[in-house]
PDB file of C-alpha atoms in Angstrom:
ATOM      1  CA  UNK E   6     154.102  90.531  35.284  1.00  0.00           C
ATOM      2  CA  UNK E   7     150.602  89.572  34.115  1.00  0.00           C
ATOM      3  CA  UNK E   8     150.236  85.851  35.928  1.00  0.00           C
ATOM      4  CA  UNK E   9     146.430  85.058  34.073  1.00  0.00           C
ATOM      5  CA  UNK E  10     146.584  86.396  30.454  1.00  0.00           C
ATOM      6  CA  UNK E  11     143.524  86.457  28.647  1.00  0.00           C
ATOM      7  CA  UNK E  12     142.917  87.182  24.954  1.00  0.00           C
ATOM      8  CA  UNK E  13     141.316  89.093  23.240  1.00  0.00           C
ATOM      9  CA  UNK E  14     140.496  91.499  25.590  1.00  0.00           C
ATOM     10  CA  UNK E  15     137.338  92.628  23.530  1.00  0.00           C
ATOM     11  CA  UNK E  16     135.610  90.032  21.221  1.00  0.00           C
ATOM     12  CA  UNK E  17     132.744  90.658  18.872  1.00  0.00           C
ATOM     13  CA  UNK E  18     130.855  87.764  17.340  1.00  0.00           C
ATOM     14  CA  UNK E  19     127.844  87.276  15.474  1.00  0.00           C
ATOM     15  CA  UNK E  20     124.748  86.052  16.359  1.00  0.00           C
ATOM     16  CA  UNK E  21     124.974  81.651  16.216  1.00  0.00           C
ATOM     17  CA  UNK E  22     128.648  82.063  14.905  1.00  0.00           C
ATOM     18  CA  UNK E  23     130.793  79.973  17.076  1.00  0.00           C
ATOM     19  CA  UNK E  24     133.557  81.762  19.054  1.00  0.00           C
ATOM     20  CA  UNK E  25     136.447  80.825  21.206  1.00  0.00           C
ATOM     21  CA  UNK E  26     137.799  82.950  24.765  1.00  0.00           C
ATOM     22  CA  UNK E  27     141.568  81.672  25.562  1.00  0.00           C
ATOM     23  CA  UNK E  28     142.802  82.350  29.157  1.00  0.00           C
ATOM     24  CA  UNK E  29     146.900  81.472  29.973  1.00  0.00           C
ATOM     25  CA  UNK E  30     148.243  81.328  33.543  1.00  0.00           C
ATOM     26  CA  UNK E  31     152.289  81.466  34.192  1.00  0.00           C
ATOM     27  CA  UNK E  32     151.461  80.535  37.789  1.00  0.00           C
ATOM     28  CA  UNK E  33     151.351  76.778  37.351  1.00  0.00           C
ATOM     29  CA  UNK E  34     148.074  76.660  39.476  1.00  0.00           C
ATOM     30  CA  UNK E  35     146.252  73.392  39.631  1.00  0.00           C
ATOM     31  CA  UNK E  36     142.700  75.008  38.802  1.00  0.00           C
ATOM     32  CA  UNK E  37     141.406  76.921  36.188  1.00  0.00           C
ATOM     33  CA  UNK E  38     137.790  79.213  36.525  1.00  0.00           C
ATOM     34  CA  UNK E  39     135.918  80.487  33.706  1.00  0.00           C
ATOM     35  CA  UNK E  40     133.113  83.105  35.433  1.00  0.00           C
ATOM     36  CA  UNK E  41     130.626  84.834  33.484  1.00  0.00           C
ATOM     37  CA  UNK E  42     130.067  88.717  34.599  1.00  0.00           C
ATOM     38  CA  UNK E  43     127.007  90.510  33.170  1.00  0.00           C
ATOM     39  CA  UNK E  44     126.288  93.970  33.488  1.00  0.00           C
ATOM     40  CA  UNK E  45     125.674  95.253  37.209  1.00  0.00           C
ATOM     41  CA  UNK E  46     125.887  91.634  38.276  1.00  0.00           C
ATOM     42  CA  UNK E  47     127.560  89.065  40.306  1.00  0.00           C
ATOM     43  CA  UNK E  48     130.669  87.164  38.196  1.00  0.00           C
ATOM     44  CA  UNK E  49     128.637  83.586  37.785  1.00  0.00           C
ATOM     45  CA  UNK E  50     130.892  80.124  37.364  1.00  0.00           C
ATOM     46  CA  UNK E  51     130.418  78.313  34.586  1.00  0.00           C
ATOM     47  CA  UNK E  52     132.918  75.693  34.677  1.00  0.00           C
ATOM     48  CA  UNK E  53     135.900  74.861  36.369  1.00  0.00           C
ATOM     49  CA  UNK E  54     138.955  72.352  35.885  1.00  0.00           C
ATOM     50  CA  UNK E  55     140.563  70.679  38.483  1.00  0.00           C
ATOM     51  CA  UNK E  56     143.451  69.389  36.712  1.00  0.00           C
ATOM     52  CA  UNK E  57     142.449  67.773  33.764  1.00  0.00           C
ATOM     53  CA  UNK E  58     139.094  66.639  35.066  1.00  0.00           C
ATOM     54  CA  UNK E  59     136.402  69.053  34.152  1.00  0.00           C
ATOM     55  CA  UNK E  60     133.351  70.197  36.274  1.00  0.00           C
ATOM     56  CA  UNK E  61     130.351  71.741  35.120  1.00  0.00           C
ATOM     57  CA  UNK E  62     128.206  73.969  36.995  1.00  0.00           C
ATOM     58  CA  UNK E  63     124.554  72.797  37.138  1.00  0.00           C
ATOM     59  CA  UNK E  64     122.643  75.929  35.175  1.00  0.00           C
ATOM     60  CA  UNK E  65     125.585  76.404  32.868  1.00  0.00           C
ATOM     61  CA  UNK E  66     123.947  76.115  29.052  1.00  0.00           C
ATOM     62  CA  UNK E  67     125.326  73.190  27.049  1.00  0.00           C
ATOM     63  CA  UNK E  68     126.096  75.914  24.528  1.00  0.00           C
ATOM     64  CA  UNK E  69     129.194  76.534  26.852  1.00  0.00           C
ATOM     65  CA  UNK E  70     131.962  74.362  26.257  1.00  0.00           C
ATOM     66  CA  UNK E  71     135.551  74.350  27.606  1.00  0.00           C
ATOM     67  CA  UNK E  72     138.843  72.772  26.689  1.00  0.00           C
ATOM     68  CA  UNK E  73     142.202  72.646  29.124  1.00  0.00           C
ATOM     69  CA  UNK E  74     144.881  70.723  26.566  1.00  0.00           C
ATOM     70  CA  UNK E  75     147.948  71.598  29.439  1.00  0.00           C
ATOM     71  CA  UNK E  76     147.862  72.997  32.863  1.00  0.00           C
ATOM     72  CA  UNK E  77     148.940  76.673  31.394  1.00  0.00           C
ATOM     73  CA  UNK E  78     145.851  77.351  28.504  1.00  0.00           C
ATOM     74  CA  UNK E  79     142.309  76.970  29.114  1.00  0.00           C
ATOM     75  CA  UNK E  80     139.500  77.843  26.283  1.00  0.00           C
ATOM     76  CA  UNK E  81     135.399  78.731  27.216  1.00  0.00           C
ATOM     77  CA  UNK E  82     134.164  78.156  23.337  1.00  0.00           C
ATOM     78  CA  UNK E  83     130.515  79.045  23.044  1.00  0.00           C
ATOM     79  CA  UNK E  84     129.202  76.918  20.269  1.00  0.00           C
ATOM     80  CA  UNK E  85     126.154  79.625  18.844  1.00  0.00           C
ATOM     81  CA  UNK E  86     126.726  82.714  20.726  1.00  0.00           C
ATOM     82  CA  UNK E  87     122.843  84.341  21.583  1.00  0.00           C
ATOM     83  CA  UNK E  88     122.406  87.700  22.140  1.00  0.00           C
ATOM     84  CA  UNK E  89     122.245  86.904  25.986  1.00  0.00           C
ATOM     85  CA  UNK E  90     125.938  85.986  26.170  1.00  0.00           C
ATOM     86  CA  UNK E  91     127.416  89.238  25.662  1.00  0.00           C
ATOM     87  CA  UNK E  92     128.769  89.669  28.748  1.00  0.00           C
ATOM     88  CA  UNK E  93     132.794  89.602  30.422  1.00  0.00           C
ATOM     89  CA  UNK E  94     134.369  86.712  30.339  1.00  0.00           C
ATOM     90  CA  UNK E  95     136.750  85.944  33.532  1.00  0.00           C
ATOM     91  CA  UNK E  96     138.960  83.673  34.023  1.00  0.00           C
ATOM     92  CA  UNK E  97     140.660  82.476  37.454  1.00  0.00           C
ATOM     93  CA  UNK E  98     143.184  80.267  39.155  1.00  0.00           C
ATOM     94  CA  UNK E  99     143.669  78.880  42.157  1.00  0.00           C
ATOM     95  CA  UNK E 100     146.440  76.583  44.008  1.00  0.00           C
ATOM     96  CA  UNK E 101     144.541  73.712  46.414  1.00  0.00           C
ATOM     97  CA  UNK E 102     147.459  72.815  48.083  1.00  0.00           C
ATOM     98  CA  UNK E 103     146.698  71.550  51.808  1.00  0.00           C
ATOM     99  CA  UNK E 104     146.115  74.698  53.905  1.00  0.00           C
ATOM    100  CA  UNK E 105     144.455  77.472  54.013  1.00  0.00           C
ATOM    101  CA  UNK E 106     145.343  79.601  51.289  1.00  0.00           C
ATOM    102  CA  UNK E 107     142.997  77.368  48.746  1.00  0.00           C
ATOM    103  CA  UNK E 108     140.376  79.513  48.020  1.00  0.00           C
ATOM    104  CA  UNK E 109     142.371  82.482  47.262  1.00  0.00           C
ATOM    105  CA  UNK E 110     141.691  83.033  43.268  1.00  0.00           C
ATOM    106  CA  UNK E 111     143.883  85.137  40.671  1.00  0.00           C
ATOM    107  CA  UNK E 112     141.919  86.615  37.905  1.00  0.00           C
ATOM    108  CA  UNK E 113     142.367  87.817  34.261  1.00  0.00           C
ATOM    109  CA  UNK E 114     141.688  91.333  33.375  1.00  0.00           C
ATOM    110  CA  UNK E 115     138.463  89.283  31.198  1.00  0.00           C
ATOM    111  CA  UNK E 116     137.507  89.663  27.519  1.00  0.00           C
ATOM    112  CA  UNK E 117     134.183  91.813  26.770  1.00  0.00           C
ATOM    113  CA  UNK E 118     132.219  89.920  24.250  1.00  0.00           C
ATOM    114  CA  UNK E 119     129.807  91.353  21.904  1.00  0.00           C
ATOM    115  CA  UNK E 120     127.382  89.464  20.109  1.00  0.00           C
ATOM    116  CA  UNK E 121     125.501  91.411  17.261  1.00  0.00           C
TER     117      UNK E 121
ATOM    118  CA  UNK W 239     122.296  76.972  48.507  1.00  0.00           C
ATOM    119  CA  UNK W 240     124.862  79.570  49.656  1.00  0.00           C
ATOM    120  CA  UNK W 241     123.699  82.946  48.655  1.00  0.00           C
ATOM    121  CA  UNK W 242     125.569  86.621  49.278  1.00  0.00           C
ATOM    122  CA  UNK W 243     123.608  89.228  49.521  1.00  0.00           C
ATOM    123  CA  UNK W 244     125.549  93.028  48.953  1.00  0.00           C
ATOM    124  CA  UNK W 245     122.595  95.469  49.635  1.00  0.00           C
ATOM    125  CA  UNK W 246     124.020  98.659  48.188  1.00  0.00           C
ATOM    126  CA  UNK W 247     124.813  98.693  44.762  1.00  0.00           C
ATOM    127  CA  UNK W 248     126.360 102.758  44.817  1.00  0.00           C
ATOM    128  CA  UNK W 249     128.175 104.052  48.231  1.00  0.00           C
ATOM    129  CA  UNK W 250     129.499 107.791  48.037  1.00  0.00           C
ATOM    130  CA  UNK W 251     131.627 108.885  51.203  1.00  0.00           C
ATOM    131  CA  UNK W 252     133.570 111.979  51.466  1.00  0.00           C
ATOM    132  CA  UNK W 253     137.499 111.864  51.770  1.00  0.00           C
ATOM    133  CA  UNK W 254     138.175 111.067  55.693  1.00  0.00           C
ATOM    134  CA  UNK W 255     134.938 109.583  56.116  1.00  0.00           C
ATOM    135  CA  UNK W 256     134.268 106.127  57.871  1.00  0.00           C
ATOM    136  CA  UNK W 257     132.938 103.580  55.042  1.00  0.00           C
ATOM    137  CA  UNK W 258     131.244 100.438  56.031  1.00  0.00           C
ATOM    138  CA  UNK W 259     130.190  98.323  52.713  1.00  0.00           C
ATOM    139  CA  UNK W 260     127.620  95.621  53.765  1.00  0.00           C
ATOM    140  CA  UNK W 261     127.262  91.880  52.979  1.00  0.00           C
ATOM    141  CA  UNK W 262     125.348  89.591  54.545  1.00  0.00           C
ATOM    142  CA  UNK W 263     125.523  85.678  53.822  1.00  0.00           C
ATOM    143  CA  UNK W 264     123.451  82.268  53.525  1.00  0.00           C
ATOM    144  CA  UNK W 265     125.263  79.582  54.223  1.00  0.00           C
ATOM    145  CA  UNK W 266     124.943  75.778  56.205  1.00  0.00           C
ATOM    146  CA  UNK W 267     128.090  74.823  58.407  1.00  0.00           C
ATOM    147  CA  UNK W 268     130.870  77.999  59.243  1.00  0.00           C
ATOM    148  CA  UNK W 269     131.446  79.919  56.137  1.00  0.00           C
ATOM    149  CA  UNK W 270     134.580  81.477  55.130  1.00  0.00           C
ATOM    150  CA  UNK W 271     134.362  84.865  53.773  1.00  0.00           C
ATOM    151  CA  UNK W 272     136.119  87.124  51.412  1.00  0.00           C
ATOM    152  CA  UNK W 273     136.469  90.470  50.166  1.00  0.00           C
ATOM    153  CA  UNK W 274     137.490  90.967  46.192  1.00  0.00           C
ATOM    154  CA  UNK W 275     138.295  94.678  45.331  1.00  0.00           C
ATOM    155  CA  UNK W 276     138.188  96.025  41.555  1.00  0.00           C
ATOM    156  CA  UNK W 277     139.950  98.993  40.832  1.00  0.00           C
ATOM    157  CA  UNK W 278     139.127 100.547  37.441  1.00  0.00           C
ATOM    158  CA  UNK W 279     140.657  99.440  34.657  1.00  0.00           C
ATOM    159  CA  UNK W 280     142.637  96.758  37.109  1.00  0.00           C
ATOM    160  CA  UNK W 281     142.005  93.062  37.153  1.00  0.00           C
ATOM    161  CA  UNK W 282     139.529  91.934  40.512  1.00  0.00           C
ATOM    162  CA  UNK W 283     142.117  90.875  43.344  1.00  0.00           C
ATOM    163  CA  UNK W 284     141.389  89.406  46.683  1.00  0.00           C
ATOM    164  CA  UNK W 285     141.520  92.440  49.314  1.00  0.00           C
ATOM    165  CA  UNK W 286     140.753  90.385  52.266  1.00  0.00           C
ATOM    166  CA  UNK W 287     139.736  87.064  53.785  1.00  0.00           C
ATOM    167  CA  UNK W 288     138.180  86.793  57.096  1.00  0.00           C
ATOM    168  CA  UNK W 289     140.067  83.730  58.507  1.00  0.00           C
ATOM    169  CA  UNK W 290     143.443  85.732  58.248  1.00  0.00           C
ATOM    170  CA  UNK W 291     141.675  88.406  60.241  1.00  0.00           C
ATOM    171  CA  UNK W 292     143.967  91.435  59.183  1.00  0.00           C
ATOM    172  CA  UNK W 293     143.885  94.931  58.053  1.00  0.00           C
ATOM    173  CA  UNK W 294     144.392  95.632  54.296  1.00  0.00           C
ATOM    174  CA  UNK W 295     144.569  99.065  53.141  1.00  0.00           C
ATOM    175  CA  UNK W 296     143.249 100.257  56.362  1.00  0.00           C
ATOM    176  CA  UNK W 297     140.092  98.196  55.449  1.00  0.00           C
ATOM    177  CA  UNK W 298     138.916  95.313  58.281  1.00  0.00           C
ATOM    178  CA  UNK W 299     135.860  92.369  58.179  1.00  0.00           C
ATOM    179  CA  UNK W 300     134.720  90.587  61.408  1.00  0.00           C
ATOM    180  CA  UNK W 301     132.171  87.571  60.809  1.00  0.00           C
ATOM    181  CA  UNK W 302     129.648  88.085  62.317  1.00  0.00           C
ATOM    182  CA  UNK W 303     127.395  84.704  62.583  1.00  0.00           C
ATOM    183  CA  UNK W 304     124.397  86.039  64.692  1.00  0.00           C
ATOM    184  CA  UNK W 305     123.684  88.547  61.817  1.00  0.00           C
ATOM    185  CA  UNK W 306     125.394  86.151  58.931  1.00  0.00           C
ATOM    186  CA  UNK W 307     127.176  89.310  58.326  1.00  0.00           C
ATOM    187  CA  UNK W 308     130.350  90.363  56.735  1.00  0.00           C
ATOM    188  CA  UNK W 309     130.772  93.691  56.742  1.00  0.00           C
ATOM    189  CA  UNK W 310     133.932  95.478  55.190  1.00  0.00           C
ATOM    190  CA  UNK W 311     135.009  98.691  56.890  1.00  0.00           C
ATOM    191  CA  UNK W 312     137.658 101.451  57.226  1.00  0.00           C
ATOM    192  CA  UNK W 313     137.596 103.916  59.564  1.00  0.00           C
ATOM    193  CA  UNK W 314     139.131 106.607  56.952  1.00  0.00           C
ATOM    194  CA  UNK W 315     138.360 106.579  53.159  1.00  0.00           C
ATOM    195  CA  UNK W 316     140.581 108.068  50.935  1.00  0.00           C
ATOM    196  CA  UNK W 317     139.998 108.714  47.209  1.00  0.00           C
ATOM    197  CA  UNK W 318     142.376 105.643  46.745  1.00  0.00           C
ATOM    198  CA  UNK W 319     139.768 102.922  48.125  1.00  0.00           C
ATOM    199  CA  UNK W 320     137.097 104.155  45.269  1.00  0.00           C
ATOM    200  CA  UNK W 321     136.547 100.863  43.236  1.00  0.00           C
ATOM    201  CA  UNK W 322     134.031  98.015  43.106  1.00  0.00           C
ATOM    202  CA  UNK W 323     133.733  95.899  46.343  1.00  0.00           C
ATOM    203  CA  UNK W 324     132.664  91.820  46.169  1.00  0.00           C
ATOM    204  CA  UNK W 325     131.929  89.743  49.082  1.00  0.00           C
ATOM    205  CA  UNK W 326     132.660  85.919  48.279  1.00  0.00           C
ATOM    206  CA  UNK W 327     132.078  83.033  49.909  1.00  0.00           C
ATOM    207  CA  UNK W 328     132.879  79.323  49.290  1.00  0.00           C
ATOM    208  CA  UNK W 329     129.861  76.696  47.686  1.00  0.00           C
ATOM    209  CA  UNK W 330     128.679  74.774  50.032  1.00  0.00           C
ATOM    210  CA  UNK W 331     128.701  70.910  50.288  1.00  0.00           C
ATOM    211  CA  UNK W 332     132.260  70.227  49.964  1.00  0.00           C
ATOM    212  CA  UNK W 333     133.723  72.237  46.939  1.00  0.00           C
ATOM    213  CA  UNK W 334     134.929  75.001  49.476  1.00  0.00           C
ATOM    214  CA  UNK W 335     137.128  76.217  46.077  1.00  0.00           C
ATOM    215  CA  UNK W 336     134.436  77.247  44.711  1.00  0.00           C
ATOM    216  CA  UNK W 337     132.963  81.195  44.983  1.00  0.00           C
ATOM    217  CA  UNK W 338     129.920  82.497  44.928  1.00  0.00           C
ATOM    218  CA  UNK W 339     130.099  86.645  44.251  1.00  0.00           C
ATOM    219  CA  UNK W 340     127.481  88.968  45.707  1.00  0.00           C
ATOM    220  CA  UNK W 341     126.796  91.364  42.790  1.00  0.00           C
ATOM    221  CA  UNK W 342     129.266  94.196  44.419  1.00  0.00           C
ATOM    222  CA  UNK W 343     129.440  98.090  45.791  1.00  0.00           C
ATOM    223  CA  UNK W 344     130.731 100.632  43.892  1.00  0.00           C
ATOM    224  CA  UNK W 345     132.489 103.081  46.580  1.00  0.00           C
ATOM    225  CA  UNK W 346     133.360 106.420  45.240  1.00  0.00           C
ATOM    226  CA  UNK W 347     135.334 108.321  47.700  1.00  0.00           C
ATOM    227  CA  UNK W 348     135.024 112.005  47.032  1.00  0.00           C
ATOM    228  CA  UNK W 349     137.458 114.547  47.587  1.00  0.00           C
TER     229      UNK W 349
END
């Protein structure tokens, strides 16, 4: 009954070689979270989309690059992976309907990406 | 900017024990907190959100704004509740969809 599906659950890349993290919801949620989890820290946002408009956070590199073609896929591509990007890779939803319930986010079990 | 601010990173209790995992908050206007639980090899889950103000698990959170504190606490642990804790709270300025993590507890209850 997996509701956010992401694949591959472990990734290895090399070093500059472009690489591409692929997260499906079956929950038909409005917004889509890509959060970057490094060892022993806090999961950081990268990006979100709301819809199909797309919103970058500030200090995310411009080596970080997503794509949402329909409401159900979203892709984080990282364009020359650096050794500094090995880290999880989460993904989230989230239904803003009006309420309360907004903030409330469903996460993937995240894809462990090694860069050697 | 909002900031969360989880000052354990390890917390061992014994089976039965109270736990009390700590998270204190920076934040301009009245925050809404959560609690995200991890359990291994599991997916990370909302356990809690203070506006709902109930018990999950066993485990309660009261905001607390004098202290900007969150606390998460049960009064019993059982070897069930060991996992990795995260306090979350919106972004500020409008994008209350957004969350910023703390960097999380890892409770072991022992047996």
């Amino acid at each position: 009954d997996a509701m956010v599906i992401q694949n591959p659950r472990y990734q290895v890349t090399q070093f500059g070689k472009p690489v591409t993290l692929s997260c499906s919801q079956t929950l038909n949620h409005n917004v889509m979270y890509w959060y970057q989890q490094k060892s022993s820290q806090a999961p950081k946002l990268l990006f979100h989309y709301y819809d199909k408009d797309f919103n970058n956070e500030a200090d995310t590199p411009d080596n970080f690059q997503s794509r949402r073609p329909n409401t159900s896929f979203c892709f984080l591509d990282i364009r020359s992976p650096g050794l500094g990007d090995a880290a999880m890779y989460l993904c989230a939803t989230s239904n803003l309907l009006t309420g309360w319930d907004n903030e409330k986010l469903f996460f993937g079990s995240g894809t462990q990406l090694s860069v050697l | 900017a909002q900031r969360v601010t989880q000052p354990e990173k390890l917390l061992s209790v014994f089976k039965g024990a109270p736990v009390e995992l700590k998270c204190n908050y920076s934040y301009s206007g009245s925050p809404e907190l959560f609690w995200y639980v991890q359990y291994s090899r599991q997916r990370l889950q909302l356990l809690l959100r203070h506006i709902s103000r109930e018990s999950i698990k066993g485990f309660t959170a009261d905001l607390n704004k004098g202290e900007t504190s969150f606390h998460l606490k049960k009064p019993f642990a059982q070897e069930e509740d060991s996992a990795m804790y995260y306090c979350a709270l919106p972004n500020s300025g409008g994008s209350n969809y957004k969350l910023t993590f703390g960097k999380g507890t890892l409770l072991t209850v022992n047996p």
